[in-house]
């Protein structure tokens, strides 16, 4: 896996391993992350499905695995809705606890050959070249720890003209724009006057 761009001082989330619930009968399995690209325009809020796949051969039994998501820089996780539930809580995962531990922690223990994903609602705040987040899986009795991490890339297009995120609406761009329009107006007046003189 490629390295992940540091985010808020939390390049990698180290949150421990699986938690035991009752008597553990988990058998060795290979857990791997599922990641998607955050794709859209600046100002868009898009749904990105992140989670875990169990490549087998074993399964979690009596233990709860988890995965940690570090959002890409230049983005904001606005919500992680609870799916198939009337619960109106904002996050189906534990949100970041502080700036030094800026990751969302989600429970997940798929059976062998199955996957679990959760829809992260992510707003693209600005374009940052090469921006990447990360997802790290913590599975019980994981056979292959080398594939427990993946990047979350960003493919951000500029904001449309009508959005405030568009650079044309930033106040510090107004003086140069006004100066350019003034120069064009003067040039237009000069051209019209010169043409009138040539036709006289």
mmCIF file with all atom_site columns, C-alpha atoms in Angstrom:
data_model
loop_
_atom_site.group_PDB
_atom_site.id
_atom_site.type_symbol
_atom_site.label_atom_id
_atom_site.label_alt_id
_atom_site.label_comp_id
_atom_site.label_asym_id
_atom_site.label_entity_id
_atom_site.label_seq_id
_atom_site.pdbx_PDB_ins_code
_atom_site.Cartn_x
_atom_site.Cartn_y
_atom_site.Cartn_z
_atom_site.occupancy
_atom_site.B_iso_or_equiv
_atom_site.pdbx_formal_charge
_atom_site.auth_seq_id
_atom_site.auth_comp_id
_atom_site.auth_asym_id
_atom_site.auth_atom_id
_atom_site.pdbx_PDB_model_num
ATOM 1   C CA . UNK A 1 1   ? 0.000   0.000   0.000   1.00 0.00 ? 1   UNK A CA 1
ATOM 2   C CA . UNK A 1 2   ? 1.198   3.508   -0.681  1.00 0.00 ? 2   UNK A CA 1
ATOM 3   C CA . UNK A 1 3   ? 1.865   5.977   2.100   1.00 0.00 ? 3   UNK A CA 1
ATOM 4   C CA . UNK A 1 4   ? -0.938  8.226   3.215   1.00 0.00 ? 4   UNK A CA 1
ATOM 5   C CA . UNK A 1 5   ? -0.689  12.005  3.369   1.00 0.00 ? 5   UNK A CA 1
ATOM 6   C CA . UNK A 1 6   ? -0.605  13.106  7.038   1.00 0.00 ? 6   UNK A CA 1
ATOM 7   C CA . UNK A 1 7   ? -3.913  14.471  8.281   1.00 0.00 ? 7   UNK A CA 1
ATOM 8   C CA . UNK A 1 8   ? -4.149  16.552  11.464  1.00 0.00 ? 8   UNK A CA 1
ATOM 9   C CA . UNK A 1 9   ? -1.107  14.763  12.860  1.00 0.00 ? 9   UNK A CA 1
ATOM 10  C CA . UNK A 1 10  ? -2.816  11.377  12.560  1.00 0.00 ? 10  UNK A CA 1
ATOM 11  C CA . UNK A 1 11  ? -1.159  9.689   9.601   1.00 0.00 ? 11  UNK A CA 1
ATOM 12  C CA . UNK A 1 12  ? -2.020  6.231   10.922  1.00 0.00 ? 12  UNK A CA 1
ATOM 13  C CA . UNK A 1 13  ? -4.688  5.344   13.432  1.00 0.00 ? 13  UNK A CA 1
ATOM 14  C CA . UNK A 1 14  ? -3.416  2.931   16.046  1.00 0.00 ? 14  UNK A CA 1
ATOM 15  C CA . UNK A 1 15  ? -6.485  2.042   18.008  1.00 0.00 ? 15  UNK A CA 1
ATOM 16  C CA . UNK A 1 16  ? -5.727  -1.480  19.190  1.00 0.00 ? 16  UNK A CA 1
ATOM 17  C CA . UNK A 1 17  ? -7.104  -4.773  17.935  1.00 0.00 ? 17  UNK A CA 1
ATOM 18  C CA . UNK A 1 18  ? -10.364 -6.667  18.045  1.00 0.00 ? 18  UNK A CA 1
ATOM 19  C CA . UNK A 1 19  ? -12.491 -6.676  21.183  1.00 0.00 ? 19  UNK A CA 1
ATOM 20  C CA . UNK A 1 20  ? -13.691 -9.893  22.753  1.00 0.00 ? 20  UNK A CA 1
ATOM 21  C CA . UNK A 1 21  ? -17.418 -10.336 23.348  1.00 0.00 ? 21  UNK A CA 1
ATOM 22  C CA . UNK A 1 22  ? -18.149 -13.474 25.347  1.00 0.00 ? 22  UNK A CA 1
ATOM 23  C CA . UNK A 1 23  ? -16.156 -16.593 24.465  1.00 0.00 ? 23  UNK A CA 1
ATOM 24  C CA . UNK A 1 24  ? -13.880 -16.172 21.480  1.00 0.00 ? 24  UNK A CA 1
ATOM 25  C CA . UNK A 1 25  ? -13.913 -18.914 18.856  1.00 0.00 ? 25  UNK A CA 1
ATOM 26  C CA . UNK A 1 26  ? -12.492 -16.788 16.024  1.00 0.00 ? 26  UNK A CA 1
ATOM 27  C CA . UNK A 1 27  ? -10.416 -18.643 13.453  1.00 0.00 ? 27  UNK A CA 1
ATOM 28  C CA . UNK A 1 28  ? -7.602  -17.087 11.381  1.00 0.00 ? 28  UNK A CA 1
ATOM 29  C CA . UNK A 1 29  ? -8.756  -15.017 8.418   1.00 0.00 ? 29  UNK A CA 1
ATOM 30  C CA . UNK A 1 30  ? -7.438  -12.366 6.070   1.00 0.00 ? 30  UNK A CA 1
ATOM 31  C CA . UNK A 1 31  ? -9.228  -9.030  6.591   1.00 0.00 ? 31  UNK A CA 1
ATOM 32  C CA . UNK A 1 32  ? -8.689  -6.265  4.036   1.00 0.00 ? 32  UNK A CA 1
ATOM 33  C CA . UNK A 1 33  ? -10.055 -2.722  3.699   1.00 0.00 ? 33  UNK A CA 1
ATOM 34  C CA . UNK A 1 34  ? -12.552 -1.561  1.087   1.00 0.00 ? 34  UNK A CA 1
ATOM 35  C CA . UNK A 1 35  ? -11.890 1.977   -0.117  1.00 0.00 ? 35  UNK A CA 1
ATOM 36  C CA . UNK A 1 36  ? -13.345 4.308   -2.750  1.00 0.00 ? 36  UNK A CA 1
ATOM 37  C CA . UNK A 1 37  ? -12.279 7.578   -4.320  1.00 0.00 ? 37  UNK A CA 1
ATOM 38  C CA . UNK A 1 38  ? -13.876 10.794  -3.052  1.00 0.00 ? 38  UNK A CA 1
ATOM 39  C CA . UNK A 1 39  ? -14.983 12.184  -6.420  1.00 0.00 ? 39  UNK A CA 1
ATOM 40  C CA . UNK A 1 40  ? -16.923 15.357  -7.137  1.00 0.00 ? 40  UNK A CA 1
ATOM 41  C CA . UNK A 1 41  ? -16.777 19.134  -7.373  1.00 0.00 ? 41  UNK A CA 1
ATOM 42  C CA . UNK A 1 42  ? -15.620 21.475  -4.648  1.00 0.00 ? 42  UNK A CA 1
ATOM 43  C CA . UNK A 1 43  ? -18.682 22.072  -2.468  1.00 0.00 ? 43  UNK A CA 1
ATOM 44  C CA . UNK A 1 44  ? -20.241 18.672  -3.252  1.00 0.00 ? 44  UNK A CA 1
ATOM 45  C CA . UNK A 1 45  ? -21.130 16.197  -0.510  1.00 0.00 ? 45  UNK A CA 1
ATOM 46  C CA . UNK A 1 46  ? -20.650 12.689  -1.877  1.00 0.00 ? 46  UNK A CA 1
ATOM 47  C CA . UNK A 1 47  ? -21.281 9.231   -0.422  1.00 0.00 ? 47  UNK A CA 1
ATOM 48  C CA . UNK A 1 48  ? -18.178 7.056   -0.227  1.00 0.00 ? 48  UNK A CA 1
ATOM 49  C CA . UNK A 1 49  ? -18.537 3.441   0.889   1.00 0.00 ? 49  UNK A CA 1
ATOM 50  C CA . UNK A 1 50  ? -15.759 2.252   3.173   1.00 0.00 ? 50  UNK A CA 1
ATOM 51  C CA . UNK A 1 51  ? -15.448 -0.996  5.048   1.00 0.00 ? 51  UNK A CA 1
ATOM 52  C CA . UNK A 1 52  ? -13.929 -4.450  5.412   1.00 0.00 ? 52  UNK A CA 1
ATOM 53  C CA . UNK A 1 53  ? -13.869 -7.662  3.412   1.00 0.00 ? 53  UNK A CA 1
ATOM 54  C CA . UNK A 1 54  ? -13.120 -11.079 4.903   1.00 0.00 ? 54  UNK A CA 1
ATOM 55  C CA . UNK A 1 55  ? -11.043 -13.055 2.407   1.00 0.00 ? 55  UNK A CA 1
ATOM 56  C CA . UNK A 1 56  ? -11.240 -16.157 4.599   1.00 0.00 ? 56  UNK A CA 1
ATOM 57  C CA . UNK A 1 57  ? -10.806 -18.877 5.376   1.00 0.00 ? 57  UNK A CA 1
ATOM 58  C CA . UNK A 1 58  ? -11.868 -18.219 8.986   1.00 0.00 ? 58  UNK A CA 1
ATOM 59  C CA . UNK A 1 59  ? -14.375 -15.913 10.619  1.00 0.00 ? 59  UNK A CA 1
ATOM 60  C CA . UNK A 1 60  ? -14.837 -13.749 13.673  1.00 0.00 ? 60  UNK A CA 1
ATOM 61  C CA . UNK A 1 61  ? -16.810 -15.543 16.359  1.00 0.00 ? 61  UNK A CA 1
ATOM 62  C CA . UNK A 1 62  ? -17.171 -13.868 19.721  1.00 0.00 ? 62  UNK A CA 1
ATOM 63  C CA . UNK A 1 63  ? -14.862 -11.006 18.755  1.00 0.00 ? 63  UNK A CA 1
ATOM 64  C CA . UNK A 1 64  ? -15.575 -7.626  17.179  1.00 0.00 ? 64  UNK A CA 1
ATOM 65  C CA . UNK A 1 65  ? -13.213 -6.243  14.571  1.00 0.00 ? 65  UNK A CA 1
ATOM 66  C CA . UNK A 1 66  ? -12.997 -2.603  13.552  1.00 0.00 ? 66  UNK A CA 1
ATOM 67  C CA . UNK A 1 67  ? -11.669 -0.183  10.975  1.00 0.00 ? 67  UNK A CA 1
ATOM 68  C CA . UNK A 1 68  ? -10.390 3.369   11.363  1.00 0.00 ? 68  UNK A CA 1
ATOM 69  C CA . UNK A 1 69  ? -10.920 6.072   8.729   1.00 0.00 ? 69  UNK A CA 1
ATOM 70  C CA . UNK A 1 70  ? -8.759  9.180   8.462   1.00 0.00 ? 70  UNK A CA 1
ATOM 71  C CA . UNK A 1 71  ? -10.527 11.631  6.078   1.00 0.00 ? 71  UNK A CA 1
ATOM 72  C CA . UNK A 1 72  ? -8.459  13.131  3.255   1.00 0.00 ? 72  UNK A CA 1
ATOM 73  C CA . UNK A 1 73  ? -7.237  16.694  3.822   1.00 0.00 ? 73  UNK A CA 1
ATOM 74  C CA . UNK A 1 74  ? -9.519  19.267  2.242   1.00 0.00 ? 74  UNK A CA 1
ATOM 75  C CA . UNK A 1 75  ? -12.633 17.214  3.065   1.00 0.00 ? 75  UNK A CA 1
ATOM 76  C CA . UNK A 1 76  ? -15.123 16.958  5.940   1.00 0.00 ? 76  UNK A CA 1
ATOM 77  C CA . UNK A 1 77  ? -17.144 13.928  7.040   1.00 0.00 ? 77  UNK A CA 1
ATOM 78  C CA . UNK A 1 78  ? -20.566 15.504  7.555   1.00 0.00 ? 78  UNK A CA 1
ATOM 79  C CA . UNK A 1 79  ? -22.372 12.334  8.653   1.00 0.00 ? 79  UNK A CA 1
ATOM 80  C CA . UNK A 1 80  ? -22.313 8.537   8.670   1.00 0.00 ? 80  UNK A CA 1
ATOM 81  C CA . UNK A 1 81  ? -26.001 7.597   8.743   1.00 0.00 ? 81  UNK A CA 1
ATOM 82  C CA . UNK A 1 82  ? -27.262 4.454   10.446  1.00 0.00 ? 82  UNK A CA 1
ATOM 83  C CA . UNK A 1 83  ? -28.564 2.249   7.647   1.00 0.00 ? 83  UNK A CA 1
ATOM 84  C CA . UNK A 1 84  ? -31.796 0.313   8.046   1.00 0.00 ? 84  UNK A CA 1
ATOM 85  C CA . UNK A 1 85  ? -32.480 1.958   11.384  1.00 0.00 ? 85  UNK A CA 1
ATOM 86  C CA . UNK A 1 86  ? -34.721 4.791   12.549  1.00 0.00 ? 86  UNK A CA 1
ATOM 87  C CA . UNK A 1 87  ? -31.962 6.039   14.820  1.00 0.00 ? 87  UNK A CA 1
ATOM 88  C CA . UNK A 1 88  ? -31.336 9.719   14.101  1.00 0.00 ? 88  UNK A CA 1
ATOM 89  C CA . UNK A 1 89  ? -27.832 9.765   15.527  1.00 0.00 ? 89  UNK A CA 1
ATOM 90  C CA . UNK A 1 90  ? -25.393 11.520  13.215  1.00 0.00 ? 90  UNK A CA 1
ATOM 91  C CA . UNK A 1 91  ? -22.615 8.957   13.212  1.00 0.00 ? 91  UNK A CA 1
ATOM 92  C CA . UNK A 1 92  ? -22.776 5.161   12.913  1.00 0.00 ? 92  UNK A CA 1
ATOM 93  C CA . UNK A 1 93  ? -19.083 5.197   13.911  1.00 0.00 ? 93  UNK A CA 1
ATOM 94  C CA . UNK A 1 94  ? -17.286 6.814   16.799  1.00 0.00 ? 94  UNK A CA 1
ATOM 95  C CA . UNK A 1 95  ? -16.176 10.295  15.649  1.00 0.00 ? 95  UNK A CA 1
ATOM 96  C CA . UNK A 1 96  ? -12.699 11.734  16.313  1.00 0.00 ? 96  UNK A CA 1
ATOM 97  C CA . UNK A 1 97  ? -11.950 12.253  19.995  1.00 0.00 ? 97  UNK A CA 1
ATOM 98  C CA . UNK A 1 98  ? -9.404  15.066  19.575  1.00 0.00 ? 98  UNK A CA 1
ATOM 99  C CA . UNK A 1 99  ? -7.108  16.701  17.005  1.00 0.00 ? 99  UNK A CA 1
ATOM 100 C CA . UNK A 1 100 ? -4.291  14.248  17.696  1.00 0.00 ? 100 UNK A CA 1
ATOM 101 C CA . UNK A 1 101 ? -6.566  11.235  17.096  1.00 0.00 ? 101 UNK A CA 1
ATOM 102 C CA . UNK A 1 102 ? -8.518  12.429  14.091  1.00 0.00 ? 102 UNK A CA 1
ATOM 103 C CA . UNK A 1 103 ? -10.095 9.206   12.862  1.00 0.00 ? 103 UNK A CA 1
ATOM 104 C CA . UNK A 1 104 ? -13.557 7.632   12.769  1.00 0.00 ? 104 UNK A CA 1
ATOM 105 C CA . UNK A 1 105 ? -13.685 4.173   14.381  1.00 0.00 ? 105 UNK A CA 1
ATOM 106 C CA . UNK A 1 106 ? -16.276 1.682   13.068  1.00 0.00 ? 106 UNK A CA 1
ATOM 107 C CA . UNK A 1 107 ? -17.143 -1.848  14.222  1.00 0.00 ? 107 UNK A CA 1
ATOM 108 C CA . UNK A 1 108 ? -17.105 -4.568  11.579  1.00 0.00 ? 108 UNK A CA 1
ATOM 109 C CA . UNK A 1 109 ? -16.801 -8.372  11.660  1.00 0.00 ? 109 UNK A CA 1
ATOM 110 C CA . UNK A 1 110 ? -17.832 -9.847  8.284   1.00 0.00 ? 110 UNK A CA 1
ATOM 111 C CA . UNK A 1 111 ? -17.996 -13.592 7.858   1.00 0.00 ? 111 UNK A CA 1
ATOM 112 C CA . UNK A 1 112 ? -15.695 -15.483 5.469   1.00 0.00 ? 112 UNK A CA 1
ATOM 113 C CA . UNK A 1 113 ? -16.298 -14.452 1.863   1.00 0.00 ? 113 UNK A CA 1
ATOM 114 C CA . UNK A 1 114 ? -18.452 -11.448 2.786   1.00 0.00 ? 114 UNK A CA 1
ATOM 115 C CA . UNK A 1 115 ? -17.964 -7.706  3.189   1.00 0.00 ? 115 UNK A CA 1
ATOM 116 C CA . UNK A 1 116 ? -19.341 -4.878  5.284   1.00 0.00 ? 116 UNK A CA 1
ATOM 117 C CA . UNK A 1 117 ? -19.369 -1.254  4.142   1.00 0.00 ? 117 UNK A CA 1
ATOM 118 C CA . UNK A 1 118 ? -20.738 1.984   5.560   1.00 0.00 ? 118 UNK A CA 1
ATOM 119 C CA . UNK A 1 119 ? -21.707 5.107   3.604   1.00 0.00 ? 119 UNK A CA 1
ATOM 120 C CA . UNK A 1 120 ? -19.557 8.073   4.636   1.00 0.00 ? 120 UNK A CA 1
ATOM 121 C CA . UNK A 1 121 ? -21.046 11.427  3.589   1.00 0.00 ? 121 UNK A CA 1
ATOM 122 C CA . UNK A 1 122 ? -17.976 13.492  2.725   1.00 0.00 ? 122 UNK A CA 1
ATOM 123 C CA . UNK A 1 123 ? -17.959 17.172  1.680   1.00 0.00 ? 123 UNK A CA 1
ATOM 124 C CA . UNK A 1 124 ? -15.180 18.357  -0.631  1.00 0.00 ? 124 UNK A CA 1
ATOM 125 C CA . UNK A 1 125 ? -14.071 21.699  0.827   1.00 0.00 ? 125 UNK A CA 1
ATOM 126 C CA . UNK A 1 126 ? -11.136 22.478  -1.440  1.00 0.00 ? 126 UNK A CA 1
ATOM 127 C CA . UNK A 1 127 ? -8.771  20.977  -3.977  1.00 0.00 ? 127 UNK A CA 1
ATOM 128 C CA . UNK A 1 128 ? -5.464  19.755  -2.576  1.00 0.00 ? 128 UNK A CA 1
ATOM 129 C CA . UNK A 1 129 ? -3.190  18.026  -5.127  1.00 0.00 ? 129 UNK A CA 1
ATOM 130 C CA . UNK A 1 130 ? -2.337  14.492  -4.070  1.00 0.00 ? 130 UNK A CA 1
ATOM 131 C CA . UNK A 1 131 ? -4.689  14.535  -1.068  1.00 0.00 ? 131 UNK A CA 1
ATOM 132 C CA . UNK A 1 132 ? -5.314  11.097  0.417   1.00 0.00 ? 132 UNK A CA 1
ATOM 133 C CA . UNK A 1 133 ? -6.981  9.737   3.516   1.00 0.00 ? 133 UNK A CA 1
ATOM 134 C CA . UNK A 1 134 ? -6.622  6.218   4.866   1.00 0.00 ? 134 UNK A CA 1
ATOM 135 C CA . UNK A 1 135 ? -8.578  3.229   6.118   1.00 0.00 ? 135 UNK A CA 1
ATOM 136 C CA . UNK A 1 136 ? -6.965  0.724   8.480   1.00 0.00 ? 136 UNK A CA 1
ATOM 137 C CA . UNK A 1 137 ? -8.527  -2.627  9.398   1.00 0.00 ? 137 UNK A CA 1
ATOM 138 C CA . UNK A 1 138 ? -8.204  -4.388  12.761  1.00 0.00 ? 138 UNK A CA 1
ATOM 139 C CA . UNK A 1 139 ? -9.539  -7.951  12.484  1.00 0.00 ? 139 UNK A CA 1
ATOM 140 C CA . UNK A 1 140 ? -9.453  -10.805 14.984  1.00 0.00 ? 140 UNK A CA 1
ATOM 141 C CA . UNK A 1 141 ? -6.728  -13.370 14.189  1.00 0.00 ? 141 UNK A CA 1
ATOM 142 C CA . UNK A 1 142 ? -5.752  -11.555 10.986  1.00 0.00 ? 142 UNK A CA 1
ATOM 143 C CA . UNK A 1 143 ? -3.602  -13.793 8.780   1.00 0.00 ? 143 UNK A CA 1
ATOM 144 C CA . UNK A 1 144 ? -2.098  -11.067 6.558   1.00 0.00 ? 144 UNK A CA 1
ATOM 145 C CA . UNK A 1 145 ? -1.464  -7.822  8.459   1.00 0.00 ? 145 UNK A CA 1
ATOM 146 C CA . UNK A 1 146 ? 0.424   -6.410  5.463   1.00 0.00 ? 146 UNK A CA 1
ATOM 147 C CA . UNK A 1 147 ? -2.800  -5.621  3.565   1.00 0.00 ? 147 UNK A CA 1
ATOM 148 C CA . UNK A 1 148 ? -4.699  -4.007  6.427   1.00 0.00 ? 148 UNK A CA 1
ATOM 149 C CA . UNK A 1 149 ? -4.353  -0.456  5.134   1.00 0.00 ? 149 UNK A CA 1
ATOM 150 C CA . UNK A 1 150 ? -5.479  1.379   2.004   1.00 0.00 ? 150 UNK A CA 1
ATOM 151 C CA . UNK A 1 151 ? -5.587  4.966   0.822   1.00 0.00 ? 151 UNK A CA 1
ATOM 152 C CA . UNK A 1 152 ? -8.690  7.056   0.157   1.00 0.00 ? 152 UNK A CA 1
ATOM 153 C CA . UNK A 1 153 ? -7.819  9.268   -2.835  1.00 0.00 ? 153 UNK A CA 1
ATOM 154 C CA . UNK A 1 154 ? -9.605  12.455  -3.869  1.00 0.00 ? 154 UNK A CA 1
ATOM 155 C CA . UNK A 1 155 ? -10.629 13.416  -7.415  1.00 0.00 ? 155 UNK A CA 1
ATOM 156 C CA . UNK A 1 156 ? -11.912 16.975  -7.007  1.00 0.00 ? 156 UNK A CA 1
ATOM 157 C CA . UNK A 1 157 ? -13.062 19.204  -9.869  1.00 0.00 ? 157 UNK A CA 1
ATOM 158 C CA . UNK A 1 158 ? -13.346 23.006  -9.485  1.00 0.00 ? 158 UNK A CA 1
ATOM 159 C CA . UNK A 1 159 ? -16.503 24.455  -7.988  1.00 0.00 ? 159 UNK A CA 1
ATOM 160 C CA . UNK A 1 160 ? -19.140 25.626  -10.501 1.00 0.00 ? 160 UNK A CA 1
ATOM 161 C CA . UNK A 1 161 ? -19.515 29.368  -11.049 1.00 0.00 ? 161 UNK A CA 1
ATOM 162 C CA . UNK A 1 162 ? -22.592 29.742  -8.826  1.00 0.00 ? 162 UNK A CA 1
ATOM 163 C CA . UNK A 1 163 ? -20.946 28.356  -5.680  1.00 0.00 ? 163 UNK A CA 1
ATOM 164 C CA . UNK A 1 164 ? -19.145 30.562  -3.194  1.00 0.00 ? 164 UNK A CA 1
ATOM 165 C CA . UNK A 1 165 ? -16.197 28.145  -3.251  1.00 0.00 ? 165 UNK A CA 1
ATOM 166 C CA . UNK A 1 166 ? -15.461 29.249  -6.812  1.00 0.00 ? 166 UNK A CA 1
ATOM 167 C CA . UNK A 1 167 ? -12.318 31.446  -6.807  1.00 0.00 ? 167 UNK A CA 1
ATOM 168 C CA . UNK A 1 168 ? -14.179 34.157  -8.729  1.00 0.00 ? 168 UNK A CA 1
ATOM 169 C CA . UNK A 1 169 ? -16.177 34.903  -5.561  1.00 0.00 ? 169 UNK A CA 1
ATOM 170 C CA . UNK A 1 170 ? -13.156 35.264  -3.280  1.00 0.00 ? 170 UNK A CA 1
ATOM 171 C CA . UNK A 1 171 ? -12.734 38.915  -2.307  1.00 0.00 ? 171 UNK A CA 1
ATOM 172 C CA . UNK A 1 172 ? -8.972  38.962  -2.840  1.00 0.00 ? 172 UNK A CA 1
ATOM 173 C CA . UNK A 1 173 ? -9.575  38.207  -6.534  1.00 0.00 ? 173 UNK A CA 1
ATOM 174 C CA . UNK A 1 174 ? -11.840 41.220  -7.025  1.00 0.00 ? 174 UNK A CA 1
ATOM 175 C CA . UNK A 1 175 ? -9.210  44.027  -7.263  1.00 0.00 ? 175 UNK A CA 1
ATOM 176 C CA . UNK A 1 176 ? -7.216  42.253  -10.025 1.00 0.00 ? 176 UNK A CA 1
ATOM 177 C CA . UNK A 1 177 ? -10.454 41.439  -11.836 1.00 0.00 ? 177 UNK A CA 1
ATOM 178 C CA . UNK A 1 178 ? -11.613 45.073  -11.603 1.00 0.00 ? 178 UNK A CA 1
ATOM 179 C CA . UNK A 1 179 ? -8.247  46.281  -12.859 1.00 0.00 ? 179 UNK A CA 1
ATOM 180 C CA . UNK A 1 180 ? -8.404  43.884  -15.802 1.00 0.00 ? 180 UNK A CA 1
ATOM 181 C CA . UNK A 1 181 ? -11.916 45.045  -16.721 1.00 0.00 ? 181 UNK A CA 1
ATOM 182 C CA . UNK A 1 182 ? -10.817 48.690  -16.519 1.00 0.00 ? 182 UNK A CA 1
ATOM 183 C CA . UNK A 1 183 ? -7.892  48.034  -18.867 1.00 0.00 ? 183 UNK A CA 1
ATOM 184 C CA . UNK A 1 184 ? -10.160 46.201  -21.307 1.00 0.00 ? 184 UNK A CA 1
ATOM 185 C CA . UNK A 1 185 ? -12.682 49.061  -21.211 1.00 0.00 ? 185 UNK A CA 1
ATOM 186 C CA . UNK A 1 186 ? -9.983  51.642  -21.957 1.00 0.00 ? 186 UNK A CA 1
ATOM 187 C CA . UNK A 1 187 ? -8.610  49.500  -24.765 1.00 0.00 ? 187 UNK A CA 1
ATOM 188 C CA . UNK A 1 188 ? -12.108 49.162  -26.233 1.00 0.00 ? 188 UNK A CA 1
ATOM 189 C CA . UNK A 1 189 ? -12.706 52.910  -26.120 1.00 0.00 ? 189 UNK A CA 1
ATOM 190 C CA . UNK A 1 190 ? -9.331  53.554  -27.773 1.00 0.00 ? 190 UNK A CA 1
ATOM 191 C CA . UNK A 1 191 ? -10.098 51.025  -30.517 1.00 0.00 ? 191 UNK A CA 1
ATOM 192 C CA . UNK A 1 192 ? -13.526 52.570  -31.244 1.00 0.00 ? 192 UNK A CA 1
ATOM 193 C CA . UNK A 1 193 ? -12.059 56.099  -31.314 1.00 0.00 ? 193 UNK A CA 1
ATOM 194 C CA . UNK A 1 194 ? -9.192  55.029  -33.599 1.00 0.00 ? 194 UNK A CA 1
ATOM 195 C CA . UNK A 1 195 ? -11.551 53.296  -35.960 1.00 0.00 ? 195 UNK A CA 1
ATOM 196 C CA . UNK A 1 196 ? -13.755 56.387  -36.108 1.00 0.00 ? 196 UNK A CA 1
ATOM 197 C CA . UNK A 1 197 ? -10.733 58.540  -36.972 1.00 0.00 ? 197 UNK A CA 1
ATOM 198 C CA . UNK A 1 198 ? -9.667  56.145  -39.722 1.00 0.00 ? 198 UNK A CA 1
ATOM 199 C CA . UNK A 1 199 ? -13.136 56.265  -41.301 1.00 0.00 ? 199 UNK A CA 1
ATOM 200 C CA . UNK A 1 200 ? -13.350 60.085  -41.178 1.00 0.00 ? 200 UNK A CA 1
#
